[in-house]
Amino acid sequence: MGSLSWISGWANLITQVFIRKRRGRKRNQGSWQESSVTRPAHLSCQEPEKMKVSMVLSLIGYLVVPSGGAVMGRCVVAKKLKDGGLDYFEGYSLANWVCLAYFESKFNPTAVYENFQRDYTGYGLFQIPNRDWCDTGRNRCHMSCSALLNPDLKKTIECVKKIVKEKDGMGAWPSWSLNCQYSDTLMRWLDGCRL
């Protein structure tokens, strides 16, 4: 209940500041007077309680919205991928995998992205396409798409190992070909990581 009174106190303060600004006061010979600006009826400051309730609800809505808690740090991703056996798997260095994870999901293992141009939904850290690799498509990884959203990355790593064994290798991800394949700074993805 204490936090609600704190929010209410802030709402009162914000309401008072807003009302003062809306009244359009101006300084005239050392005293404050109402300005002669006419306001439309719907902008009347006669109902501060409604405004306070609106502000409190807006503030609560802002505080309740998740703020990307699923996003992992670069070194955490590198460690999990290395522990999962991806370092030099099929000849691709760990830095390649970390680079790919960044450009596919910005290190968010719970990312789900609908790609309408290519008609698929990408799941997880590597945005694995559902049409071929999980249960809403051909299911070549023999797992549910939701299993690819687990932050422990075990199912994700299992599936990407199958994908990279295909003829395109990491070229199956256009973002790898565009951003990582010929990068001169690829090893920077591992800078400062204790692996």
Coordinates of N, CA, C and O in Angstrom, one line a residue:
M1 N 0.8 -1.2 0.0 CA 0.0 0.0 0.0 C 0.9 1.2 0.0 O 0.5 2.3 -0.5
G2 N 2.1 1.1 0.6 CA 3.0 2.3 0.6 C 3.4 2.7 -0.8 O 3.6 3.9 -1.1
S3 N 3.6 1.8 -1.7 CA 4.0 2.1 -3.0 C 2.9 2.8 -3.8 O 3.2 3.7 -4.6
L4 N 1.7 2.4 -3.5 CA 0.5 3.1 -4.1 C 0.4 4.5 -3.7 O 0.1 5.4 -4.5
S5 N 0.7 4.8 -2.4 CA 0.6 6.2 -1.9 C 1.8 7.0 -2.5 O 1.6 8.2 -2.8
W6 N 2.9 6.4 -2.8 CA 4.1 7.0 -3.4 C 3.7 7.4 -4.8 O 3.9 8.5 -5.3
I7 N 3.0 6.5 -5.6 CA 2.6 6.8 -6.9 C 1.6 7.9 -6.9 O 1.6 8.8 -7.7
S8 N 0.7 7.8 -6.0 CA -0.4 8.9 -5.9 C 0.2 10.2 -5.6 O -0.2 11.2 -6.1
G9 N 1.3 10.3 -4.8 CA 2.0 11.5 -4.5 C 2.6 12.1 -5.7 O 2.5 13.3 -6.0
W10 N 3.3 11.3 -6.5 CA 3.9 11.7 -7.7 C 2.8 12.2 -8.7 O 3.0 13.2 -9.4
A11 N 1.7 11.4 -8.7 CA 0.6 11.8 -9.6 C 0.0 13.2 -9.2 O -0.3 14.0 -10.1
N12 N -0.1 13.5 -7.9 CA -0.5 14.8 -7.5 C 0.4 15.9 -7.9 O 0.0 16.9 -8.4
L13 N 1.7 15.6 -7.7 CA 2.7 16.6 -8.1 C 2.6 16.9 -9.6 O 2.6 18.1 -10.1
I14 N 2.6 15.8 -10.4 CA 2.5 16.0 -11.9 C 1.3 16.7 -12.3 O 1.3 17.6 -13.2
T15 N 0.1 16.4 -11.6 CA -1.1 17.0 -11.9 C -1.1 18.5 -11.7 O -1.5 19.3 -12.5
Q16 N -0.5 18.9 -10.5 CA -0.4 20.3 -10.2 C 0.5 21.0 -11.2 O 0.1 22.1 -11.6
V17 N 1.6 20.4 -11.6 CA 2.5 21.1 -12.6 C 1.7 21.2 -13.9 O 1.8 22.3 -14.5
F18 N 1.0 20.2 -14.3 CA 0.3 20.2 -15.5 C -0.8 21.3 -15.5 O -1.0 22.1 -16.5
I19 N -1.6 21.4 -14.4 CA -2.6 22.4 -14.3 C -2.0 23.8 -14.3 O -2.6 24.7 -15.0
R20 N -0.9 24.0 -13.7 CA -0.3 25.4 -13.7 C 0.1 25.7 -15.1 O -0.1 26.9 -15.6
K21 N 0.6 24.8 -15.9 CA 1.1 25.1 -17.2 C -0.2 25.3 -18.1 O -0.2 26.1 -19.0
R22 N -1.2 24.5 -17.9 CA -2.4 24.6 -18.8 C -3.1 26.0 -18.5 O -3.8 26.5 -19.4
R23 N -3.0 26.5 -17.3 CA -3.7 27.8 -17.0 C -3.1 28.9 -17.7 O -3.6 30.0 -17.9
G24 N -1.9 28.7 -18.2 CA -1.2 29.7 -19.0 C -0.9 31.0 -18.2 O -1.1 32.1 -18.7
R25 N -0.5 30.9 -17.0 CA -0.2 32.1 -16.1 C 1.0 32.8 -16.7 O 1.9 32.2 -17.3
K26 N 1.0 34.1 -16.5 CA 2.1 34.9 -17.0 C 2.4 36.0 -15.9 O 1.5 36.4 -15.2
R27 N 3.6 36.4 -15.8 CA 4.0 37.4 -14.8 C 3.7 38.8 -15.4 O 4.0 39.1 -16.5
N28 N 3.0 39.5 -14.5 CA 2.6 40.9 -14.9 C 2.8 41.8 -13.7 O 2.0 41.8 -12.7
Q29 N 3.8 42.7 -13.7 CA 4.1 43.7 -12.7 C 4.2 43.0 -11.3 O 3.6 43.5 -10.4
G30 N 5.0 42.0 -11.2 CA 5.2 41.4 -9.9 C 4.1 40.5 -9.4 O 4.3 39.9 -8.3
S31 N 3.0 40.3 -10.0 CA 2.0 39.4 -9.6 C 1.6 38.4 -10.7 O 1.8 38.7 -11.9
W32 N 1.0 37.3 -10.3 CA 0.6 36.3 -11.3 C -0.9 36.6 -11.6 O -1.7 36.7 -10.8
Q33 N -1.2 36.5 -12.9 CA -2.5 36.7 -13.4 C -2.9 35.6 -14.4 O -2.0 35.2 -15.1
E34 N -4.1 35.3 -14.5 CA -4.6 34.4 -15.5 C -4.4 35.1 -16.9 O -4.6 36.2 -17.1
S35 N -4.0 34.3 -17.9 CA -3.8 34.9 -19.2 C -5.2 34.9 -19.9 O -6.2 34.3 -19.4
S36 N -5.3 35.7 -20.9 CA -6.6 35.8 -21.6 C -6.8 34.7 -22.7 O -7.7 34.8 -23.5
V37 N -6.0 33.7 -22.7 CA -6.1 32.6 -23.6 C -7.3 31.8 -23.3 O -7.6 31.4 -22.2
T38 N -8.2 31.6 -24.3 CA -9.4 30.8 -24.1 C -9.1 29.4 -24.4 O -8.4 29.1 -25.4
R39 N -9.5 28.5 -23.6 CA -9.3 27.0 -23.8 C -10.6 26.4 -24.2 O -11.7 26.7 -23.8
P40 N -10.5 25.4 -25.1 CA -11.6 24.6 -25.5 C -12.2 23.9 -24.2 O -11.4 23.6 -23.3
A41 N -13.5 23.6 -24.2 CA -14.1 23.0 -23.0 C -13.5 21.7 -22.7 O -13.4 21.4 -21.5
H42 N -13.1 20.9 -23.6 CA -12.5 19.6 -23.3 C -11.1 19.6 -22.7 O -10.6 18.7 -22.2
L43 N -10.5 20.8 -22.7 CA -9.2 21.0 -22.0 C -9.3 21.7 -20.7 O -8.4 22.1 -20.1
S44 N -10.5 21.7 -20.1 CA -10.7 22.4 -18.9 C -10.0 21.7 -17.7 O -9.8 20.5 -17.7
C45 N -9.5 22.5 -16.8 CA -8.8 21.9 -15.6 C -9.7 21.7 -14.5 O -9.3 21.7 -13.3
Q46 N -11.0 21.6 -14.7 CA -12.0 21.5 -13.7 C -12.0 20.0 -13.1 O -12.6 19.8 -12.1
E47 N -11.4 19.1 -13.8 CA -11.5 17.7 -13.3 C -10.1 17.1 -13.0 O -9.7 16.1 -13.7
P48 N -9.4 17.6 -12.0 CA -8.1 17.1 -11.7 C -8.1 15.6 -11.2 O -7.2 14.9 -11.4
E49 N -9.2 15.2 -10.6 CA -9.3 13.8 -10.2 C -9.3 12.8 -11.3 O -8.6 11.8 -11.3
K50 N -9.9 13.1 -12.4 CA -9.9 12.3 -13.6 C -8.5 12.2 -14.2 O -8.0 11.2 -14.6
M51 N -7.8 13.4 -14.2 CA -6.5 13.5 -14.7 C -5.5 12.7 -13.8 O -4.6 12.0 -14.3
K52 N -5.7 12.8 -12.5 CA -4.9 12.0 -11.5 C -5.0 10.5 -11.8 O -4.0 9.8 -11.8
V53 N -6.3 10.1 -11.9 CA -6.5 8.6 -12.1 C -5.8 8.2 -13.4 O -5.2 7.2 -13.5
S54 N -6.0 9.0 -14.5 CA -5.3 8.7 -15.7 C -3.8 8.6 -15.6 O -3.2 7.7 -16.2
M55 N -3.2 9.6 -14.9 CA -1.8 9.6 -14.7 C -1.3 8.4 -13.9 O -0.3 7.8 -14.2
V56 N -2.0 8.0 -12.9 CA -1.7 6.9 -12.0 C -1.7 5.6 -12.9 O -0.8 4.8 -12.9
L57 N -2.8 5.4 -13.7 CA -2.9 4.3 -14.5 C -1.8 4.2 -15.6 O -1.3 3.1 -15.9
S58 N -1.5 5.4 -16.1 CA -0.4 5.4 -17.1 C 1.0 5.0 -16.5 O 1.7 4.3 -17.0
L59 N 1.2 5.5 -15.3 CA 2.4 5.2 -14.6 C 2.5 3.7 -14.2 O 3.5 3.1 -14.4
I60 N 1.4 3.2 -13.7 CA 1.4 1.7 -13.4 C 1.6 0.9 -14.7 O 2.4 0.0 -14.7
G61 N 1.0 1.3 -15.8 CA 1.2 0.6 -17.0 C 2.7 0.6 -17.5 O 3.2 -0.3 -18.0
Y62 N 3.3 1.8 -17.3 CA 4.7 1.9 -17.6 C 5.6 1.0 -16.8 O 6.5 0.4 -17.2
L63 N 5.3 0.9 -15.5 CA 6.1 0.1 -14.6 C 5.9 -1.4 -14.8 O 6.7 -2.2 -14.5
V64 N 4.7 -1.8 -15.3 CA 4.4 -3.2 -15.4 C 4.9 -3.8 -16.7 O 5.2 -5.0 -16.8
V65 N 5.2 -3.0 -17.7 CA 5.6 -3.4 -19.0 C 7.0 -4.1 -18.9 O 7.9 -3.5 -18.3
P66 N 7.2 -5.3 -19.4 CA 8.5 -5.9 -19.3 C 9.6 -5.1 -20.1 O 9.2 -4.5 -21.1
S67 N 10.8 -5.1 -19.6 CA 11.8 -4.3 -20.3 C 13.0 -5.1 -20.8 O 14.1 -4.9 -20.6
G68 N 12.6 -6.1 -21.6 CA 13.6 -6.9 -22.3 C 14.5 -7.8 -21.4 O 15.7 -7.9 -21.6
G69 N 13.9 -8.3 -20.3 CA 14.6 -9.1 -19.3 C 15.3 -10.4 -19.9 O 16.2 -10.9 -19.3
A70 N 14.8 -10.8 -21.1 CA 15.3 -12.1 -21.6 C 16.6 -11.9 -22.4 O 17.3 -12.9 -22.6
V71 N 17.0 -10.7 -22.7 CA 18.2 -10.4 -23.4 C 19.4 -10.8 -22.6 O 19.6 -10.5 -21.5
M72 N 20.3 -11.6 -23.2 CA 21.5 -12.1 -22.5 C 22.7 -11.2 -22.9 O 22.7 -10.6 -23.9
G73 N 23.7 -11.2 -22.1 CA 24.9 -10.6 -22.4 C 25.7 -11.3 -23.4 O 25.6 -12.6 -23.6
R74 N 26.6 -10.6 -24.1 CA 27.4 -11.2 -25.2 C 28.2 -12.4 -24.7 O 28.3 -13.4 -25.3
C75 N 28.9 -12.2 -23.5 CA 29.8 -13.2 -23.0 C 29.0 -14.4 -22.5 O 29.4 -15.6 -22.5
V76 N 27.8 -14.2 -21.9 CA 26.9 -15.3 -21.5 C 26.5 -16.1 -22.7 O 26.6 -17.4 -22.6
V77 N 26.2 -15.5 -23.8 CA 25.8 -16.2 -25.0 C 27.1 -17.0 -25.5 O 26.9 -18.2 -25.8
A78 N 28.2 -16.4 -25.5 CA 29.4 -17.1 -25.9 C 29.7 -18.3 -25.1 O 30.0 -19.4 -25.6
K79 N 29.6 -18.2 -23.8 CA 29.9 -19.3 -22.9 C 28.9 -20.4 -23.1 O 29.3 -21.6 -23.2
K80 N 27.6 -20.1 -23.3 CA 26.6 -21.2 -23.5 C 26.8 -21.9 -24.8 O 26.7 -23.1 -24.9
L81 N 27.2 -21.1 -25.8 CA 27.4 -21.7 -27.1 C 28.7 -22.6 -27.1 O 28.7 -23.7 -27.7
K82 N 29.7 -22.1 -26.4 CA 30.9 -22.9 -26.3 C 30.6 -24.2 -25.5 O 31.0 -25.3 -26.0
D83 N 29.9 -24.1 -24.4 CA 29.6 -25.3 -23.6 C 28.7 -26.2 -24.4 O 28.7 -27.4 -24.1
G84 N 27.9 -25.7 -25.3 CA 27.1 -26.5 -26.2 C 27.8 -27.2 -27.3 O 27.2 -27.9 -28.1
G85 N 29.1 -26.9 -27.5 CA 29.9 -27.6 -28.5 C 29.9 -26.9 -29.9 O 30.2 -27.5 -30.9
L86 N 29.6 -25.6 -29.9 CA 29.5 -24.9 -31.2 C 30.9 -24.3 -31.6 O 31.0 -23.9 -32.8
D87 N 31.9 -24.2 -30.7 CA 33.2 -23.7 -31.1 C 33.8 -24.6 -32.1 O 34.2 -25.7 -31.8
Y88 N 34.0 -24.1 -33.3 CA 34.5 -24.8 -34.5 C 33.7 -26.1 -34.9 O 34.2 -26.9 -35.6
F89 N 32.4 -26.0 -34.5 CA 31.5 -27.1 -35.1 C 31.3 -26.8 -36.6 O 31.0 -25.7 -37.0
E90 N 31.6 -27.9 -37.3 CA 31.5 -27.8 -38.8 C 32.5 -26.7 -39.3 O 32.3 -26.2 -40.4
G91 N 33.5 -26.4 -38.6 CA 34.5 -25.5 -39.0 C 34.3 -24.0 -38.7 O 35.0 -23.1 -39.1
Y92 N 33.2 -23.7 -38.1 CA 32.8 -22.3 -37.8 C 33.2 -21.9 -36.3 O 32.8 -22.6 -35.4
S93 N 34.0 -20.9 -36.2 CA 34.5 -20.4 -34.9 C 33.3 -19.9 -34.0 O 32.2 -19.6 -34.5
L94 N 33.6 -19.9 -32.7 CA 32.6 -19.4 -31.8 C 32.2 -18.0 -32.1 O 31.1 -17.6 -31.9
A95 N 33.2 -17.2 -32.5 CA 32.9 -15.8 -32.9 C 31.9 -15.7 -34.0 O 31.0 -14.8 -33.9
N96 N 31.9 -16.6 -34.9 CA 30.9 -16.6 -36.0 C 29.5 -16.8 -35.4 O 28.5 -16.2 -35.7
W97 N 29.4 -17.7 -34.4 CA 28.1 -18.0 -33.8 C 27.6 -16.9 -32.9 O 26.4 -16.5 -33.0
V98 N 28.5 -16.2 -32.2 CA 28.1 -15.1 -31.4 C 27.6 -13.9 -32.3 O 26.6 -13.3 -32.0
C99 N 28.4 -13.7 -33.4 CA 28.0 -12.6 -34.3 C 26.6 -12.9 -34.9 O 25.8 -12.0 -35.0
L100 N 26.4 -14.2 -35.3 CA 25.1 -14.5 -35.9 C 24.0 -14.3 -34.8 O 22.9 -13.8 -35.2
A101 N 24.2 -14.7 -33.6 CA 23.2 -14.6 -32.6 C 22.8 -13.1 -32.4 O 21.6 -12.7 -32.2
Y102 N 23.8 -12.2 -32.5 CA 23.5 -10.8 -32.3 C 22.7 -10.3 -33.5 O 21.7 -9.6 -33.3
F103 N 23.0 -10.6 -34.7 CA 22.3 -10.1 -35.8 C 21.0 -10.7 -36.1 O 20.1 -10.2 -36.7
E104 N 20.8 -11.9 -35.5 CA 19.5 -12.6 -35.6 C 18.5 -12.1 -34.5 O 17.3 -11.9 -34.8
S105 N 19.0 -12.0 -33.3 CA 18.0 -11.7 -32.2 C 18.5 -10.7 -31.2 O 17.8 -10.4 -30.2
K106 N 19.6 -10.1 -31.4 CA 20.2 -9.1 -30.5 C 20.4 -9.8 -29.1 O 20.2 -9.2 -28.1
F107 N 20.8 -11.1 -29.1 CA 21.0 -11.9 -28.0 C 19.8 -12.2 -27.1 O 19.8 -12.4 -25.9
N108 N 18.6 -12.2 -27.8 CA 17.3 -12.5 -27.1 C 16.9 -13.9 -27.4 O 16.4 -14.2 -28.5
P109 N 17.1 -14.8 -26.4 CA 16.7 -16.2 -26.7 C 15.2 -16.5 -26.8 O 14.8 -17.5 -27.3
T110 N 14.4 -15.5 -26.4 CA 12.9 -15.7 -26.5 C 12.3 -14.9 -27.6 O 11.1 -14.8 -27.7
A111 N 13.2 -14.4 -28.6 CA 12.6 -13.6 -29.7 C 11.8 -14.4 -30.6 O 12.2 -15.6 -31.0
V112 N 10.7 -13.9 -31.1 CA 9.9 -14.5 -32.1 C 9.6 -13.4 -33.1 O 9.1 -12.3 -32.8
Y113 N 9.9 -13.7 -34.4 CA 9.8 -12.7 -35.4 C 9.1 -13.3 -36.6 O 9.5 -14.3 -37.1
E114 N 8.0 -12.6 -37.1 CA 7.3 -13.0 -38.2 C 7.9 -12.4 -39.5 O 7.9 -11.2 -39.6
N115 N 8.4 -13.2 -40.4 CA 9.0 -12.7 -41.6 C 8.0 -12.9 -42.7 O 7.9 -14.0 -43.3
F116 N 7.2 -11.9 -43.0 CA 6.2 -12.0 -44.0 C 6.7 -12.1 -45.4 O 6.1 -12.7 -46.3
Q117 N 7.9 -11.5 -45.7 CA 8.5 -11.6 -47.0 C 8.8 -13.0 -47.4 O 8.7 -13.4 -48.5
R118 N 9.4 -13.7 -46.5 CA 9.8 -15.1 -46.7 C 8.9 -16.1 -46.2 O 9.1 -17.3 -46.2
D119 N 7.7 -15.7 -45.6 CA 6.7 -16.6 -45.1 C 7.1 -17.6 -44.1 O 7.0 -18.8 -44.3
Y120 N 7.7 -17.1 -43.0 CA 8.0 -18.0 -41.9 C 8.1 -17.2 -40.6 O 8.1 -15.9 -40.6
T121 N 8.1 -17.9 -39.5 CA 8.3 -17.2 -38.2 C 9.6 -17.8 -37.7 O 9.9 -19.0 -37.6
G122 N 10.5 -16.8 -37.2 CA 11.8 -17.2 -36.6 C 11.7 -17.3 -35.1 O 11.0 -16.5 -34.5
Y123 N 12.3 -18.3 -34.6 CA 12.2 -18.6 -33.1 C 13.6 -18.6 -32.5 O 14.6 -19.2 -33.0
G124 N 13.7 -17.9 -31.4 CA 14.9 -18.0 -30.5 C 16.1 -17.2 -30.9 O 16.0 -16.3 -31.7
L125 N 17.2 -17.5 -30.3 CA 18.5 -16.8 -30.4 C 18.9 -16.7 -31.9 O 19.4 -15.7 -32.3
F126 N 18.7 -17.8 -32.6 CA 19.1 -17.8 -34.0 C 18.0 -17.6 -35.0 O 18.2 -17.8 -36.2
Q127 N 16.8 -17.3 -34.5 CA 15.6 -17.1 -35.4 C 15.5 -18.3 -36.4 O 15.4 -18.1 -37.6
I128 N 15.4 -19.4 -35.8 CA 15.2 -20.7 -36.6 C 13.8 -20.7 -37.2 O 12.8 -20.5 -36.5
P129 N 13.8 -20.8 -38.5 CA 12.5 -20.8 -39.2 C 11.6 -22.0 -39.0 O 12.0 -23.1 -39.0
N130 N 10.4 -21.7 -38.7 CA 9.4 -22.7 -38.3 C 9.0 -23.6 -39.5 O 8.7 -24.8 -39.4
R131 N 9.1 -23.1 -40.7 CA 8.6 -23.8 -41.9 C 9.4 -25.1 -42.2 O 8.9 -26.0 -42.8
D132 N 10.6 -25.1 -41.7 CA 11.5 -26.3 -42.0 C 11.9 -27.0 -40.7 O 12.0 -28.3 -40.7
W133 N 12.1 -26.3 -39.6 CA 12.9 -26.9 -38.5 C 12.1 -27.2 -37.2 O 12.6 -28.0 -36.4
C134 N 10.9 -26.7 -37.0 CA 10.2 -27.1 -35.8 C 8.8 -27.5 -36.1 O 8.4 -27.5 -37.2
D135 N 8.0 -27.8 -35.0 CA 6.7 -28.5 -35.2 C 5.6 -27.8 -35.9 O 4.6 -28.4 -36.3
T136 N 5.7 -26.5 -36.2 CA 4.7 -25.9 -37.0 C 5.0 -26.0 -38.5 O 4.3 -25.4 -39.4
G137 N 6.1 -26.7 -38.9 CA 6.5 -26.8 -40.3 C 6.9 -28.3 -40.5 O 6.3 -29.2 -40.0
R138 N 8.0 -28.5 -41.2 CA 8.4 -29.8 -41.6 C 9.1 -30.5 -40.4 O 9.3 -31.7 -40.4
N139 N 9.5 -29.8 -39.4 CA 10.0 -30.3 -38.1 C 11.2 -31.2 -38.2 O 11.3 -32.3 -37.7
R140 N 12.2 -30.7 -39.0 CA 13.4 -31.4 -39.2 C 14.3 -31.5 -38.0 O 15.2 -32.4 -37.9
C141 N 14.1 -30.6 -37.0 CA 14.8 -30.7 -35.7 C 14.1 -31.6 -34.7 O 14.6 -31.9 -33.6
H142 N 12.9 -32.1 -35.0 CA 12.1 -32.9 -34.1 C 11.8 -32.3 -32.8 O 12.1 -32.9 -31.7
M143 N 11.4 -31.1 -32.8 CA 11.1 -30.4 -31.5 C 10.0 -29.3 -31.7 O 9.7 -29.0 -32.9
S144 N 9.4 -28.9 -30.6 CA 8.4 -27.8 -30.7 C 9.1 -26.5 -30.9 O 10.3 -26.3 -30.5
C145 N 8.5 -25.6 -31.6 CA 9.0 -24.2 -31.8 C 9.3 -23.5 -30.4 O 10.2 -22.8 -30.3
S146 N 8.4 -23.8 -29.5 CA 8.5 -23.1 -28.2 C 9.8 -23.6 -27.4 O 10.4 -22.9 -26.6
A147 N 10.3 -24.8 -27.7 CA 11.5 -25.4 -27.1 C 12.7 -24.5 -27.5 O 13.7 -24.4 -26.8
L148 N 12.6 -23.8 -28.7 CA 13.7 -23.0 -29.2 C 13.8 -21.7 -28.5 O 14.7 -20.9 -28.7
L149 N 12.8 -21.4 -27.6 CA 12.8 -20.1 -26.8 C 13.3 -20.3 -25.4 O 13.3 -19.3 -24.6
N150 N 13.8 -21.4 -25.1 CA 14.3 -21.6 -23.7 C 15.7 -21.0 -23.6 O 16.6 -21.3 -24.4
P151 N 15.9 -20.1 -22.6 CA 17.2 -19.5 -22.4 C 18.4 -20.4 -22.1 O 19.5 -20.0 -22.1
D152 N 18.1 -21.7 -21.7 CA 19.2 -22.6 -21.5 C 19.9 -22.9 -22.8 O 21.1 -23.4 -22.8
L153 N 19.3 -22.7 -24.0 CA 19.8 -22.9 -25.3 C 20.1 -24.3 -25.7 O 20.6 -24.5 -26.8
K154 N 19.8 -25.3 -24.9 CA 20.1 -26.7 -25.3 C 19.5 -27.1 -26.6 O 20.1 -27.7 -27.5
K155 N 18.2 -26.9 -26.7 CA 17.4 -27.3 -27.9 C 17.8 -26.5 -29.1 O 17.9 -27.0 -30.2
T156 N 18.0 -25.2 -28.8 CA 18.5 -24.3 -29.9 C 19.8 -24.8 -30.5 O 19.9 -24.9 -31.7
I157 N 20.8 -25.1 -29.6 CA 22.1 -25.6 -30.1 C 21.9 -26.9 -30.8 O 22.5 -27.1 -31.9
E158 N 21.1 -27.8 -30.3 CA 20.8 -29.1 -31.0 C 20.3 -28.9 -32.4 O 20.7 -29.5 -33.4
C159 N 19.4 -27.9 -32.5 CA 18.8 -27.6 -33.8 C 19.8 -27.0 -34.8 O 19.8 -27.3 -36.0
V160 N 20.5 -26.0 -34.3 CA 21.4 -25.3 -35.2 C 22.5 -26.2 -35.7 O 23.0 -26.0 -36.8
K161 N 22.9 -27.2 -34.9 CA 23.9 -28.2 -35.4 C 23.3 -28.9 -36.6 O 24.1 -29.2 -37.5
K162 N 22.0 -29.2 -36.6 CA 21.4 -29.9 -37.8 C 21.4 -29.0 -39.0 O 21.6 -29.4 -40.1
I163 N 21.0 -27.7 -38.7 CA 20.9 -26.7 -39.8 C 22.3 -26.5 -40.5 O 22.4 -26.5 -41.7
V164 N 23.3 -26.3 -39.7 CA 24.6 -26.0 -40.2 C 25.3 -27.2 -41.0 O 26.2 -27.0 -41.8
K165 N 24.8 -28.4 -40.7 CA 25.3 -29.6 -41.4 C 24.8 -29.7 -42.9 O 25.3 -30.4 -43.7
E166 N 23.8 -28.9 -43.1 CA 23.2 -28.8 -44.5 C 24.2 -28.2 -45.5 O 25.2 -27.6 -45.0
K167 N 23.9 -28.3 -46.7 CA 24.9 -27.8 -47.8 C 25.2 -26.3 -47.7 O 26.3 -25.9 -48.0
D168 N 24.3 -25.5 -47.1 CA 24.6 -24.0 -47.1 C 25.5 -23.7 -45.8 O 26.0 -22.6 -45.7
G169 N 25.6 -24.6 -44.9 CA 26.3 -24.3 -43.6 C 25.7 -23.0 -43.0 O 24.4 -22.9 -42.9
M170 N 26.5 -22.2 -42.5 CA 26.0 -20.9 -41.8 C 25.4 -20.0 -42.9 O 24.7 -19.0 -42.5
G171 N 25.6 -20.2 -44.1 CA 25.0 -19.4 -45.2 C 23.5 -19.6 -45.2 O 22.8 -18.8 -45.9
A172 N 23.0 -20.5 -44.4 CA 21.5 -20.7 -44.3 C 20.9 -19.4 -43.7 O 19.7 -19.2 -43.8
W173 N 21.7 -18.6 -43.0 CA 21.3 -17.4 -42.4 C 21.9 -16.2 -43.2 O 23.1 -15.9 -43.2
P174 N 21.0 -15.5 -43.9 CA 21.5 -14.4 -44.7 C 22.2 -13.3 -43.9 O 23.2 -12.7 -44.4
S175 N 21.8 -13.2 -42.6 CA 22.5 -12.2 -41.8 C 23.9 -12.5 -41.5 O 24.8 -11.7 -41.3
W176 N 24.2 -13.8 -41.4 CA 25.6 -14.2 -41.2 C 26.4 -13.9 -42.5 O 27.5 -13.3 -42.4
S177 N 25.9 -14.2 -43.6 CA 26.6 -13.9 -44.9 C 26.9 -12.4 -45.0 O 27.9 -12.0 -45.5
L178 N 25.9 -11.6 -44.6 CA 26.0 -10.2 -44.8 C 26.9 -9.5 -43.7 O 27.6 -8.6 -44.0
N179 N 26.8 -10.0 -42.5 CA 27.4 -9.3 -41.4 C 28.7 -9.9 -40.7 O 29.5 -9.3 -40.1
C180 N 28.8 -11.2 -40.9 CA 29.8 -12.0 -40.1 C 30.8 -12.7 -41.0 O 32.0 -12.7 -40.7
Q181 N 30.4 -13.2 -42.1 CA 31.3 -14.1 -42.9 C 32.6 -13.5 -43.3 O 33.6 -14.1 -43.1
Y182 N 32.6 -12.3 -43.8 CA 33.9 -11.6 -44.2 C 34.3 -10.5 -43.3 O 35.0 -9.6 -43.7
S183 N 33.8 -10.5 -42.0 CA 34.2 -9.5 -41.1 C 35.6 -9.5 -40.7 O 36.2 -10.6 -40.3
D184 N 36.3 -8.4 -40.7 CA 37.7 -8.2 -40.3 C 37.8 -8.2 -38.7 O 38.8 -8.4 -38.2
T185 N 36.7 -8.0 -38.1 CA 36.7 -7.8 -36.6 C 35.9 -8.9 -35.9 O 35.4 -8.7 -34.8
L186 N 35.8 -10.0 -36.5 CA 35.0 -11.1 -36.0 C 35.4 -11.5 -34.5 O 34.5 -11.7 -33.7
M187 N 36.7 -11.5 -34.3 CA 37.1 -11.9 -32.9 C 36.7 -10.9 -31.8 O 36.8 -11.3 -30.6
R188 N 36.3 -9.7 -32.2 CA 35.9 -8.8 -31.2 C 34.6 -9.2 -30.5 O 34.3 -8.8 -29.4
W189 N 33.9 -10.1 -31.1 CA 32.7 -10.7 -30.4 C 33.0 -11.4 -29.2 O 32.2 -11.6 -28.3
L190 N 34.3 -11.8 -29.0 CA 34.7 -12.6 -27.8 C 35.6 -11.8 -26.9 O 36.0 -12.3 -25.8
D191 N 35.8 -10.5 -27.2 CA 36.7 -9.7 -26.4 C 36.1 -9.6 -24.9 O 35.0 -9.3 -24.7
G192 N 37.1 -9.8 -24.0 CA 36.7 -9.7 -22.6 C 35.9 -10.9 -22.0 O 35.6 -10.9 -20.8
C193 N 35.6 -11.9 -22.8 CA 34.8 -13.0 -22.3 C 35.8 -14.1 -21.7 O 36.8 -14.4 -22.4
R194 N 35.4 -14.5 -20.6 CA 36.2 -15.6 -19.9 C 35.6 -16.9 -20.3 O 34.6 -17.3 -19.7
L195 N 36.2 -17.6 -21.2 CA 35.6 -18.8 -21.7 C 36.4 -20.0 -21.3 O 36.2 -21.1 -21.4

